[in-house]
Short mmCIF file of C-alpha atoms in Angstrom, two decimals:
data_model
loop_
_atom_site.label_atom_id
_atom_site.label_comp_id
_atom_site.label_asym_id
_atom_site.label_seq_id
_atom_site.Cartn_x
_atom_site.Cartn_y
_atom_site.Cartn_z
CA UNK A 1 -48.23 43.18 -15.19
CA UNK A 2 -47.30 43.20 -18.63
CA UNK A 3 -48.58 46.64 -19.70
CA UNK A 4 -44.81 48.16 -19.76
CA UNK A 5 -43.37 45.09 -21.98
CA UNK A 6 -46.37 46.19 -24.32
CA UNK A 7 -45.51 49.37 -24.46
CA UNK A 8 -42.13 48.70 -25.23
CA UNK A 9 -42.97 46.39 -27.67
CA UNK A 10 -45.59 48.23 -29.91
CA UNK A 11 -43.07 51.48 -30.01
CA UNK A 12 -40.48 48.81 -31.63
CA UNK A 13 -42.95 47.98 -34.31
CA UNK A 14 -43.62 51.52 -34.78
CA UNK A 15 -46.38 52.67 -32.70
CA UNK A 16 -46.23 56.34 -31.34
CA UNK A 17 -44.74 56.21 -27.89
CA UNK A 18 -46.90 59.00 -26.36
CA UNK A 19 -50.22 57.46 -27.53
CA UNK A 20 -49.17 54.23 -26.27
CA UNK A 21 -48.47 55.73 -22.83
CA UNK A 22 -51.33 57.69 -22.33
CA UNK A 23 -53.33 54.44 -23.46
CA UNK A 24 -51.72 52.39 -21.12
CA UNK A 25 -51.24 54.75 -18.43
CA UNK A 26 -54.92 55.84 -18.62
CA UNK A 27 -56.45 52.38 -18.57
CA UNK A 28 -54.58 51.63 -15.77
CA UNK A 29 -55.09 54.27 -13.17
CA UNK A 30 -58.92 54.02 -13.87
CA UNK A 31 -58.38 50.20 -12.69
CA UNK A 32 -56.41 51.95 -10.00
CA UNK A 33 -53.02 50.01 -11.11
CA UNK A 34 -50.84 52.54 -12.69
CA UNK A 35 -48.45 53.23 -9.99
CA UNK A 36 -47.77 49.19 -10.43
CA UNK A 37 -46.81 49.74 -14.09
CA UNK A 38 -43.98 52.49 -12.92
CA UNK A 39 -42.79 50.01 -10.46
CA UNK A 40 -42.50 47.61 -13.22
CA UNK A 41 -40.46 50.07 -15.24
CA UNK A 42 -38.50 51.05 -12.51
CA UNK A 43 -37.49 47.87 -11.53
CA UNK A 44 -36.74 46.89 -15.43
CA UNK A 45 -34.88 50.15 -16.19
CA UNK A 46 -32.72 50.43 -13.32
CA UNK A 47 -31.37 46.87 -13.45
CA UNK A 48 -31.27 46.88 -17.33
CA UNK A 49 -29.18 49.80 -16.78
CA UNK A 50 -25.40 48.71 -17.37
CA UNK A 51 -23.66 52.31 -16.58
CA UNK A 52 -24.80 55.16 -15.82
CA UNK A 53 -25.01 56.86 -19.14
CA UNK A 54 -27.89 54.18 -20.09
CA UNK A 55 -29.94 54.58 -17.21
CA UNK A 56 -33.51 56.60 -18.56
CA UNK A 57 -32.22 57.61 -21.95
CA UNK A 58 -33.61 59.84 -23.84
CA UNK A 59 -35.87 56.98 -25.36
CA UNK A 60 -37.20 55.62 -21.87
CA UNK A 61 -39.97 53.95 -21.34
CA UNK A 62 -40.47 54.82 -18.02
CA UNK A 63 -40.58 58.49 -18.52
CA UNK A 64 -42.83 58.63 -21.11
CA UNK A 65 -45.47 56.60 -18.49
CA UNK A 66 -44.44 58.84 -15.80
CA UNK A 67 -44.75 62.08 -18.03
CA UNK A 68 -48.44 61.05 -18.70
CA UNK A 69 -48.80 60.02 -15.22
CA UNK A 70 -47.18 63.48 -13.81
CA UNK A 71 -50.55 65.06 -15.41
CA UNK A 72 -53.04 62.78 -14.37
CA UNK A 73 -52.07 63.38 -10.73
CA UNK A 74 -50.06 66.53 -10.17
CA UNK A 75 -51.89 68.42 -13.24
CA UNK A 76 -53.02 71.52 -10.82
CA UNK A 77 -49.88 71.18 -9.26
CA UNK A 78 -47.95 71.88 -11.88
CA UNK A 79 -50.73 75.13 -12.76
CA UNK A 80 -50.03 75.89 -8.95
CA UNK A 81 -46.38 76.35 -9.47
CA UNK A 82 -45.95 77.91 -13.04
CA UNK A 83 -49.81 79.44 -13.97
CA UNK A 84 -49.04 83.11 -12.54
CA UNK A 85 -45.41 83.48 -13.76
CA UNK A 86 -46.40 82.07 -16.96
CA UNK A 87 -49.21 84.58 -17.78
CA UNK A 88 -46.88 87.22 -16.36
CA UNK A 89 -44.59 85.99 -19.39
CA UNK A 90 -46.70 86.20 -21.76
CA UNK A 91 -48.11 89.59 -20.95
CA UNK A 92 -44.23 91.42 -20.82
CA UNK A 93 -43.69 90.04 -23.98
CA UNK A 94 -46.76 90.75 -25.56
CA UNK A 95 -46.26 94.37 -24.38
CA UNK A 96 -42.76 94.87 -25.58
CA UNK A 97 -44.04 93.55 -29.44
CA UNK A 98 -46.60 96.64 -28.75
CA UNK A 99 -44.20 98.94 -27.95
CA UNK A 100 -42.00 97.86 -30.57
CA UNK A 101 -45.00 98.96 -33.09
CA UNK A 102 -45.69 102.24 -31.37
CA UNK A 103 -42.13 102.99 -30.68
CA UNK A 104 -43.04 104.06 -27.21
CA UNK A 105 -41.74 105.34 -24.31
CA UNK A 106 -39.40 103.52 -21.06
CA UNK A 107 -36.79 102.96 -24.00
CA UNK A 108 -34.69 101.39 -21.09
CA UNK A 109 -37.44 98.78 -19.65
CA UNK A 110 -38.68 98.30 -23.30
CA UNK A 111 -36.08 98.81 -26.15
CA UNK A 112 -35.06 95.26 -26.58
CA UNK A 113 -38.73 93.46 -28.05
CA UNK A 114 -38.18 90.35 -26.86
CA UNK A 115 -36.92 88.79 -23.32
CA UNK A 116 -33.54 87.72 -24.76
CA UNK A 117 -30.50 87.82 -22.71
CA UNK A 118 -27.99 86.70 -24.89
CA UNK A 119 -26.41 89.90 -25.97
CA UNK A 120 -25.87 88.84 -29.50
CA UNK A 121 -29.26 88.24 -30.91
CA UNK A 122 -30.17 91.11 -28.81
CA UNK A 123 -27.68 93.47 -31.03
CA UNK A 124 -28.84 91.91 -34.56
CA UNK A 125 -32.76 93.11 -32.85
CA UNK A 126 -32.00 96.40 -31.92
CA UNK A 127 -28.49 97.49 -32.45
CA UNK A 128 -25.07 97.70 -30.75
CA UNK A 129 -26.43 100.60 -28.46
CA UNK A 130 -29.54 98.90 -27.09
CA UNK A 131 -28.20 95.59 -26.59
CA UNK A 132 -26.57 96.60 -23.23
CA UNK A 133 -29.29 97.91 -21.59
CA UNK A 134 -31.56 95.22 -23.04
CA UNK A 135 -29.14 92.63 -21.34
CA UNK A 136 -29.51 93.73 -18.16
CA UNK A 137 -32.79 94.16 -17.86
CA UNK A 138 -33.67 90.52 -19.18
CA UNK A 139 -31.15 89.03 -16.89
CA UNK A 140 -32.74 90.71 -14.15
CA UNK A 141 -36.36 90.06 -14.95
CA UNK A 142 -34.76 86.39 -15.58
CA UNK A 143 -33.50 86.16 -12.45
CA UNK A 144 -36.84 87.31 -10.69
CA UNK A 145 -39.05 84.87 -12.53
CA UNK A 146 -36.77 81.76 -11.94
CA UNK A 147 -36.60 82.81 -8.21
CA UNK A 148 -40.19 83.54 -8.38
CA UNK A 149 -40.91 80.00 -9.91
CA UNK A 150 -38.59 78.52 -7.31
CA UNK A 151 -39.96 79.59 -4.31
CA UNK A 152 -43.34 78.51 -5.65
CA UNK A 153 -42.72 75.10 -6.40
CA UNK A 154 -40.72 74.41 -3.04
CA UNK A 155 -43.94 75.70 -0.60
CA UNK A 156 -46.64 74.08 -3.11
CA UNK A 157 -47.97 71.10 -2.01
CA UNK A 158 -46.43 68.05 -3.79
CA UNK A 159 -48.78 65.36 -4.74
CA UNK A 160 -48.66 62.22 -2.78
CA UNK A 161 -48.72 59.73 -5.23
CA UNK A 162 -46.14 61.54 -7.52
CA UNK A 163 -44.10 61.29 -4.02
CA UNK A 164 -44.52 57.88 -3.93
CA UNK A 165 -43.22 57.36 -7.35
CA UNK A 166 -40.40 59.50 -6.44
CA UNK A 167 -39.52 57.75 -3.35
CA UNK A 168 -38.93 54.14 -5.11
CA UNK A 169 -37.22 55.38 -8.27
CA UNK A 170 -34.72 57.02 -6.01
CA UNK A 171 -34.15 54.17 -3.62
CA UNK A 172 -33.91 51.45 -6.77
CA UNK A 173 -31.52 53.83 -8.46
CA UNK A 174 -29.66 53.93 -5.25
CA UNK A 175 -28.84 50.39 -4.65
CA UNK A 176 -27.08 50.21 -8.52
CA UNK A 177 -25.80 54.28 -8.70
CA UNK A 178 -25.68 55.54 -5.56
CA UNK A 179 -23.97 58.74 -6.82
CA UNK A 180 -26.88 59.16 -9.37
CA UNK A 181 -30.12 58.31 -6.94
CA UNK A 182 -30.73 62.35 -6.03
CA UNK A 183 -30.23 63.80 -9.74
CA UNK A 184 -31.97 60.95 -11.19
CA UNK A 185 -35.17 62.45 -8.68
CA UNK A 186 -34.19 65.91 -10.59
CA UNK A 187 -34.26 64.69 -14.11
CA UNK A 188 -37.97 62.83 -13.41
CA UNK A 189 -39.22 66.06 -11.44
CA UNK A 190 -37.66 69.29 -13.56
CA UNK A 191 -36.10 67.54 -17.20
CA UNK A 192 -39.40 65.50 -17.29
CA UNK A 193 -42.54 67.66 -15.37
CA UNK A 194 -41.67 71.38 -15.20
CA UNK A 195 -39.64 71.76 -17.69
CA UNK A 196 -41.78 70.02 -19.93
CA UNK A 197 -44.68 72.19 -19.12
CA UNK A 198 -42.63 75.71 -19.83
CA UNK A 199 -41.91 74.47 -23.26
CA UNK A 200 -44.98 73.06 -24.33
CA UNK A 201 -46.95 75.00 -21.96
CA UNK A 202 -49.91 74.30 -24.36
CA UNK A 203 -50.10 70.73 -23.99
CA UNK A 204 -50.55 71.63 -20.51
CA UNK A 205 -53.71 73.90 -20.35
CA UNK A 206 -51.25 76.91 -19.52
CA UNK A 207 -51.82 78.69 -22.86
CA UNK A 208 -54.25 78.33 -25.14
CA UNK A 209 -52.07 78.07 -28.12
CA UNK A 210 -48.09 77.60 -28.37
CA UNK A 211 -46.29 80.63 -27.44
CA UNK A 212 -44.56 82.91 -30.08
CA UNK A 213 -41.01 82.13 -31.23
CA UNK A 214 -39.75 84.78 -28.74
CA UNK A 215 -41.90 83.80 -25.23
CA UNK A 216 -40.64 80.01 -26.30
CA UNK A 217 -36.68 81.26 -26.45
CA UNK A 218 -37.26 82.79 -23.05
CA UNK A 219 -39.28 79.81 -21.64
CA UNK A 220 -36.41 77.42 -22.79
CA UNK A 221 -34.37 79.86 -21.12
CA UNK A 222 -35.81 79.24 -17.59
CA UNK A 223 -36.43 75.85 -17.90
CA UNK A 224 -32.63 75.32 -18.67
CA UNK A 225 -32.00 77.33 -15.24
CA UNK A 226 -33.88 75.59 -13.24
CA UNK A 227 -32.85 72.40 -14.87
CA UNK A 228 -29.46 73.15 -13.88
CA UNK A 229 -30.25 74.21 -10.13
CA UNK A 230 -31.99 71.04 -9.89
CA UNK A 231 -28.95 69.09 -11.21
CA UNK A 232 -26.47 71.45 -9.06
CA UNK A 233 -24.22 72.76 -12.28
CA UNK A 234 -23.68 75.82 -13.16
CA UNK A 235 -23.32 77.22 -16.88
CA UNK A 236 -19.85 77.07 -18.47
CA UNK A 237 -20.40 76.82 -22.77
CA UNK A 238 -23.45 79.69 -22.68
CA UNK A 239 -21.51 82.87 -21.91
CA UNK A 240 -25.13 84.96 -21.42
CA UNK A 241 -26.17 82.50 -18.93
CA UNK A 242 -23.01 82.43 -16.92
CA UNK A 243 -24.50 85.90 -15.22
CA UNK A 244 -27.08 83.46 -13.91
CA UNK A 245 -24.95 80.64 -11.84
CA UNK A 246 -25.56 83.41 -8.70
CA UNK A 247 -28.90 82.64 -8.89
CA UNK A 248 -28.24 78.66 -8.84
CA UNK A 249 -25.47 78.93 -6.13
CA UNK A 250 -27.74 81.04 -3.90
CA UNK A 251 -30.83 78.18 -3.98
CA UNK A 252 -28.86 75.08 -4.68
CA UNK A 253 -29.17 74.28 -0.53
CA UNK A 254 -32.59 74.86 -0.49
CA UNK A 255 -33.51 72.71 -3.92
CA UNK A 256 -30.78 69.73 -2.35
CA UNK A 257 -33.24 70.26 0.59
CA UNK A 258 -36.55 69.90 -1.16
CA UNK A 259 -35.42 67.16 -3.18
CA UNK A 260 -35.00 65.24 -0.36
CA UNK A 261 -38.09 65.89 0.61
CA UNK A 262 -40.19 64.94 -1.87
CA UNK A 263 -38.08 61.46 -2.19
CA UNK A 264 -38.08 60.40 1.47
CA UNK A 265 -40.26 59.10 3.77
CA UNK A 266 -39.77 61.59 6.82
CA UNK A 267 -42.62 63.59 8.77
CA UNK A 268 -41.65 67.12 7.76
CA UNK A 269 -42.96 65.98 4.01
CA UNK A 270 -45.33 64.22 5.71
CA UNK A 271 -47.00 67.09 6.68
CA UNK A 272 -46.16 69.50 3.84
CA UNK A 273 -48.45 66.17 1.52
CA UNK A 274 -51.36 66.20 3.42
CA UNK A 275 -51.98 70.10 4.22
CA UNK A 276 -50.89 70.48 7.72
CA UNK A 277 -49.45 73.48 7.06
CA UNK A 278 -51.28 76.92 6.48
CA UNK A 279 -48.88 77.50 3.44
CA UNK A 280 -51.23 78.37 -0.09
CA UNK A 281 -54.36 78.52 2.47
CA UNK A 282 -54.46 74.85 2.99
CA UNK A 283 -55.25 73.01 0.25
CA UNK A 284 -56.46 69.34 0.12
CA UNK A 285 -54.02 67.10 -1.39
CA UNK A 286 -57.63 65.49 -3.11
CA UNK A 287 -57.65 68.80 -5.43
CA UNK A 288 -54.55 67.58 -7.11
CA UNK A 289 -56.06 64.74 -9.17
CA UNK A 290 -57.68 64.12 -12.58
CA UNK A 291 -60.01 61.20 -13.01
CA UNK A 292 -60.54 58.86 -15.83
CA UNK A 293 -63.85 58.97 -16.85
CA UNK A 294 -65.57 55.57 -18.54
CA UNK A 295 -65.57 56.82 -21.91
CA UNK A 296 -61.71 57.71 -22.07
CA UNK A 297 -60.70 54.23 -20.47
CA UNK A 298 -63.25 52.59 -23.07
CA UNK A 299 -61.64 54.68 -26.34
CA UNK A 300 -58.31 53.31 -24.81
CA UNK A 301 -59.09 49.59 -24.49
CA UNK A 302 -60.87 49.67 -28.08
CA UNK A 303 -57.74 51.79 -29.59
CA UNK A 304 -55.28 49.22 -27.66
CA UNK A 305 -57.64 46.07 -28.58
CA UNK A 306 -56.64 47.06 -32.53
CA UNK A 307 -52.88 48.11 -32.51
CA UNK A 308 -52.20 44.97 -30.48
CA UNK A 309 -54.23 43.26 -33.04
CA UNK A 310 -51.98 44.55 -35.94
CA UNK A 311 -48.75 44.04 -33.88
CA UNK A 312 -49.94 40.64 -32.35
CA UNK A 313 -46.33 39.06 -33.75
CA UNK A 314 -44.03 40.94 -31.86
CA UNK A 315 -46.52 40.84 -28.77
CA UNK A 316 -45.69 36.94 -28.84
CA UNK A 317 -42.38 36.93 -29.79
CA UNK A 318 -41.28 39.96 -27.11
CA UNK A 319 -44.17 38.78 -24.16
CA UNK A 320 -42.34 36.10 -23.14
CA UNK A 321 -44.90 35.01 -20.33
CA UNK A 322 -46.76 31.81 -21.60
CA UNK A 323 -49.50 32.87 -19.14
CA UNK A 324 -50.01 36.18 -20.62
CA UNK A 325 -49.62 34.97 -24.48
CA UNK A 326 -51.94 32.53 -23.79
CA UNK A 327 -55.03 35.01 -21.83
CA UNK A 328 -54.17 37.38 -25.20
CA UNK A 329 -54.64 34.54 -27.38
CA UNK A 330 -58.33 33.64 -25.81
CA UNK A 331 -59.75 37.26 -26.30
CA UNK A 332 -58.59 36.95 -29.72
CA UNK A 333 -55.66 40.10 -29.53
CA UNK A 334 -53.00 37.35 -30.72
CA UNK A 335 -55.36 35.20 -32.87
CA UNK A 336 -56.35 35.59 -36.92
CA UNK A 337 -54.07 36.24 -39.70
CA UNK A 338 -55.63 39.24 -41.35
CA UNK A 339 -55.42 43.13 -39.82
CA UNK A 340 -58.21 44.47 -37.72
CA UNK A 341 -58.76 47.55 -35.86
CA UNK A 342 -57.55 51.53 -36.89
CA UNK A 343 -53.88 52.70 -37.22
CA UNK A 344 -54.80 55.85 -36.53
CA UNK A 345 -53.93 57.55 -33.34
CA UNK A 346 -55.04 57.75 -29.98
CA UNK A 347 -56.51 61.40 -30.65
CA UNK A 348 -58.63 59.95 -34.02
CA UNK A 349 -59.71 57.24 -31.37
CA UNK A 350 -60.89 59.49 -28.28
CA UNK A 351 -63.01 61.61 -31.08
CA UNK A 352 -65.33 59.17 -30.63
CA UNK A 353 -69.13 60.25 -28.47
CA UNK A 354 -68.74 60.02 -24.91
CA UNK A 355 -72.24 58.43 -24.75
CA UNK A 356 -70.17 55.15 -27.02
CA UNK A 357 -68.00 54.12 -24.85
CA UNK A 358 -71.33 54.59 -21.71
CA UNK A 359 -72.92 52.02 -24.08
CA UNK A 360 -70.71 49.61 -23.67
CA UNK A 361 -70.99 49.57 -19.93
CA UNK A 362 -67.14 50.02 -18.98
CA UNK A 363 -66.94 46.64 -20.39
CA UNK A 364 -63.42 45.20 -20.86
CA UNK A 365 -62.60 44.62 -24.37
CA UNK A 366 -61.12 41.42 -23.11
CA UNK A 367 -64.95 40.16 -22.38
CA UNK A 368 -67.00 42.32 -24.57
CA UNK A 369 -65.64 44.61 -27.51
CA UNK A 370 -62.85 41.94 -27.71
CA UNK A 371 -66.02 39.28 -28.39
CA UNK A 372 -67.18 41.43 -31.13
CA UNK A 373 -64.06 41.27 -32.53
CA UNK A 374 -63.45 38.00 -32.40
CA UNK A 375 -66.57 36.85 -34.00
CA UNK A 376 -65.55 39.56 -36.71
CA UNK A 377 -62.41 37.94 -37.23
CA UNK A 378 -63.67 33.85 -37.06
CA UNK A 379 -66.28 35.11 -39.55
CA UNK A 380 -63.18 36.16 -41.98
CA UNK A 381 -61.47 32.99 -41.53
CA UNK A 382 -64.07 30.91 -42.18
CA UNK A 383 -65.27 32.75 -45.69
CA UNK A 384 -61.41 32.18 -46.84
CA UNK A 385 -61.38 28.69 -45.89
CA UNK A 386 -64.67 28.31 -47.95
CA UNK A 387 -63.11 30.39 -50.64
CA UNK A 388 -59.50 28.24 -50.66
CA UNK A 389 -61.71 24.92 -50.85
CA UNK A 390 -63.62 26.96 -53.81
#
C-alpha cells in the first residue's frame, strides 16, 4: 500500500524515477497488485491536485507507474497499432537517403531526402525550387500515415486492464475537474503510451536501434498530430502543420467517440475487450500481456532491498504509517547506520543470471535475502562496538 509513497520518496533523494517504477511496478504485478498501486496514485494525485495546471505534471508519479505498466500489459497492443506504419517509415526514409546518393529518378516523390514538411528546413536541404514539391508530398504522405495510425488504433483491441485503469482515472478526475476528466484519458493514452512509443520507438521493441535524426523529426511530427486530435486542438504557432488541422477536424468525432470507449463501462467496449468482434481476425485479449518471470521480480526486490537501505531516512521521515515503518524496520530496510546494497541501476541489477534469482526460490527479500542482509549488517555493528570499546 505504500509502494507509491516509496517511489515518491526515493526520486526525492535522488533515485532515477524510471528504475524505481519499473522496480515497483514489476514486483507488484507479479504479486498481482499493481493495478492497486495506480489506484493509490490516482487517488493521491487527483486530490493533491489544487488547479488544474498541477494535476499529472510533467514530474508525476503516476505516469511514470502507468508508462511502465502501459508495456507490461498493452505491449503487443501498442506493436498492433504502430508496428506496420512504423517499418513503412523507416523504409521511405531509408529510400529517399538512397536516392539522395544516387541522385535518382521520381525527382517529384523523392527530391526532398527526408520526410520534412516544414518548408523551411526543406529549402536549406534542397533549395528554393524543390521545397514546394517536397512540401506537398510530405504533407500528404503525413496525412496518410496519421490516418493510417488512427484507424488502427480505434479497431485494435484495447487491453482490459489498461481499460480499467482508464476508467477510474477518468471518473476520480471527474469529481474534482470535470472539464478535464476526457483529456486527462488523452494525455495517459496518446502524451504518455503512443506517443511515447513513436519517439523512442526503440525502447519499445519497434526498432532495433533509435531512428536517424530525420525518421525521429518526422516521428515527433505524428506524434504531435495525433496528440492534438486526441486533445481536440488544432495547430495555430507551427505554420507547416496548420495544413494538417483537416485531418484533426475530420476524426476529432470519431477519437471523442473512442475515448469514451475505452473509459466507460458500456457493452459496445465490452465487446470490442474481449474479441466479440471479427475485427483483426479475433484476437484473444490473453495475447496482450507480458509476464514477470521469478528472476526479474527477484533482481527487483534485491535492487529495491539496497536503495531503500541507503535512503532508509527519508523512508521514515516521508512513510508516515507507524505500521509500515515499523514491518521495514524488522526486515532490517530501516535498521543499521552504515550503507549496504549497490547504487547502481536497475539495468546493472537485472544483469544478474536468471538461474540467481531461481535459487533463491521467489523468496521475498523481506524473509530471505532481507535475512542475509540483516545478519550482514548486525555483524558490522557489532565489530564497531568491539572496536569503539577498543
Amino acid at each position: 500500500e505504500n509502494a507509491y509513497s516509496i517511489v515518491k520518496t526515493l526520486v526525492k533523494s535522488g533515485v532515477s524515477k524510471d528504475d524505481v517504477a519499473s522496480c515497483i511496478m514489476y514486483i507488484n504485478d507479479y504479486n498481482n497488485c499493481s493495478h492497486n498501486v495506480l489506484k493509490e496514485g490516482i487517488a493521491r494525485e487527483v486530490v493533491s491536485a489544487q488547479t488544474e495546471e498541477t494535476l499529472f505534471r510533467e514530474d508525476s508519479t503516476l505516469a511514470a507507474l502507468w508508462s511502465v505498466y502501459s508495456k507490461i500489459v498493452g505491449l503487443e497492443y501498442i506493436w498492433m497499432c504502430l508496428a506496420e506504419v512504423m517499418d513503412g517509415i523507416k523504409q521511405i526514409s531509408s529510400e529517399k537517403d538512397k536516392n539522395k546518393e544516387s541522385n535518382g529518378r521520381n525527382s517529384m516523390l523523392l527530391r526532398a531526402d527526408s520526410l520534412e514538411v516544414d518548408p523551411l528546413r526543406l529549402a536549406k536541404e534542397g533549395g528554393l525550387e524543390s521545397a514546394a514539391d517536397g512540401h506537398l508530398v510530405n504533407v500528404l504522405h503525413m496525412k496518410l500515415t496519421a490516418q493510417t495510425t488512427f484507424n488502427k488504433i480505434k479497431t485494435t483491441y484495447f487491453p482490459e486492464e489498461l481499460k480499467l485503469f482508464l476508467i477510474e482515472l477518468r471518473l476520480a478526475v471527474k469529481e474534482q475537474f470535470p472539464e478535464l476528466a476526457m483529456g486527462v484519458v488523452a494525455n495517459f493514452v496518446f502524451l504518455r503510451m503512443f506517443c511515447t512509443a513513436l519517439t523512442r520507438p526503440q525502447d519499445y521493441g519497434l526498432y532495433n536501434k533509435p531512428p536517424t535524426e530525420k525518421t525521429l523529426r518526422f516521428l515527433v511530427l505524428m506524434s504531435k498530430v495525433l496528440q492534438n486530435l486526441g486533445f481536440g486542438v488544432t495547430f495555430e504557432k507551427e505554420n507547416y502543420m496548420i495544413e494538417m488541422n483537416d485531418f484533426i477536424k475530420n476524426n476529432l468525432e470519431a477519437m471523442n467517440k473512442w475515448l469514451e470507449e475505452i473509459s466507460s463501462k458500456n457493452k459496445e467496449s465490452k465487446k470490442l475487450i474481449h474479441g466479440n468482434s471479427s475485427k483483426d481476425g479475433g484476437l484473444n485479449i490473453d495475447y496482450f500481456r507480458q509476464e514477470i518471470g521469478e528472476g526479474v521480480r527477484a533482481n527487483c526486490l534485491k535492487w529495491l532491498y539496497a536503495i531503500m537501505h541507503q535512503n532508509r531516512q527519508g523512508i521514515r521521515r516521508d512513510l508516515g504509517n507507524r505500521e509500515s515503518v515499523r514491518v521495514l524496520e524488522e526486515i532490517g530496510v530501516l535498521r543499521g547506520n552504515g550503507s549496504d546494497g549497490s547504487s547502481g541501476s536497475l539495468r546493472s541489477a537485472g544483469k544478474g543470471a536468471a538461474g540467481e534469482g531461481e535459487e533463491e526460490g521467489g523468496e521475498s527479500y523481506g524473509t530471505g535475502g532481507g535475512r542475509e542482509m540483516r545478519e550482514e549488517e548486525e555483524e558490522r555493528e557489532e565489530e564497531s562496538t568491539e572496536e569503539e570499546s577498543d
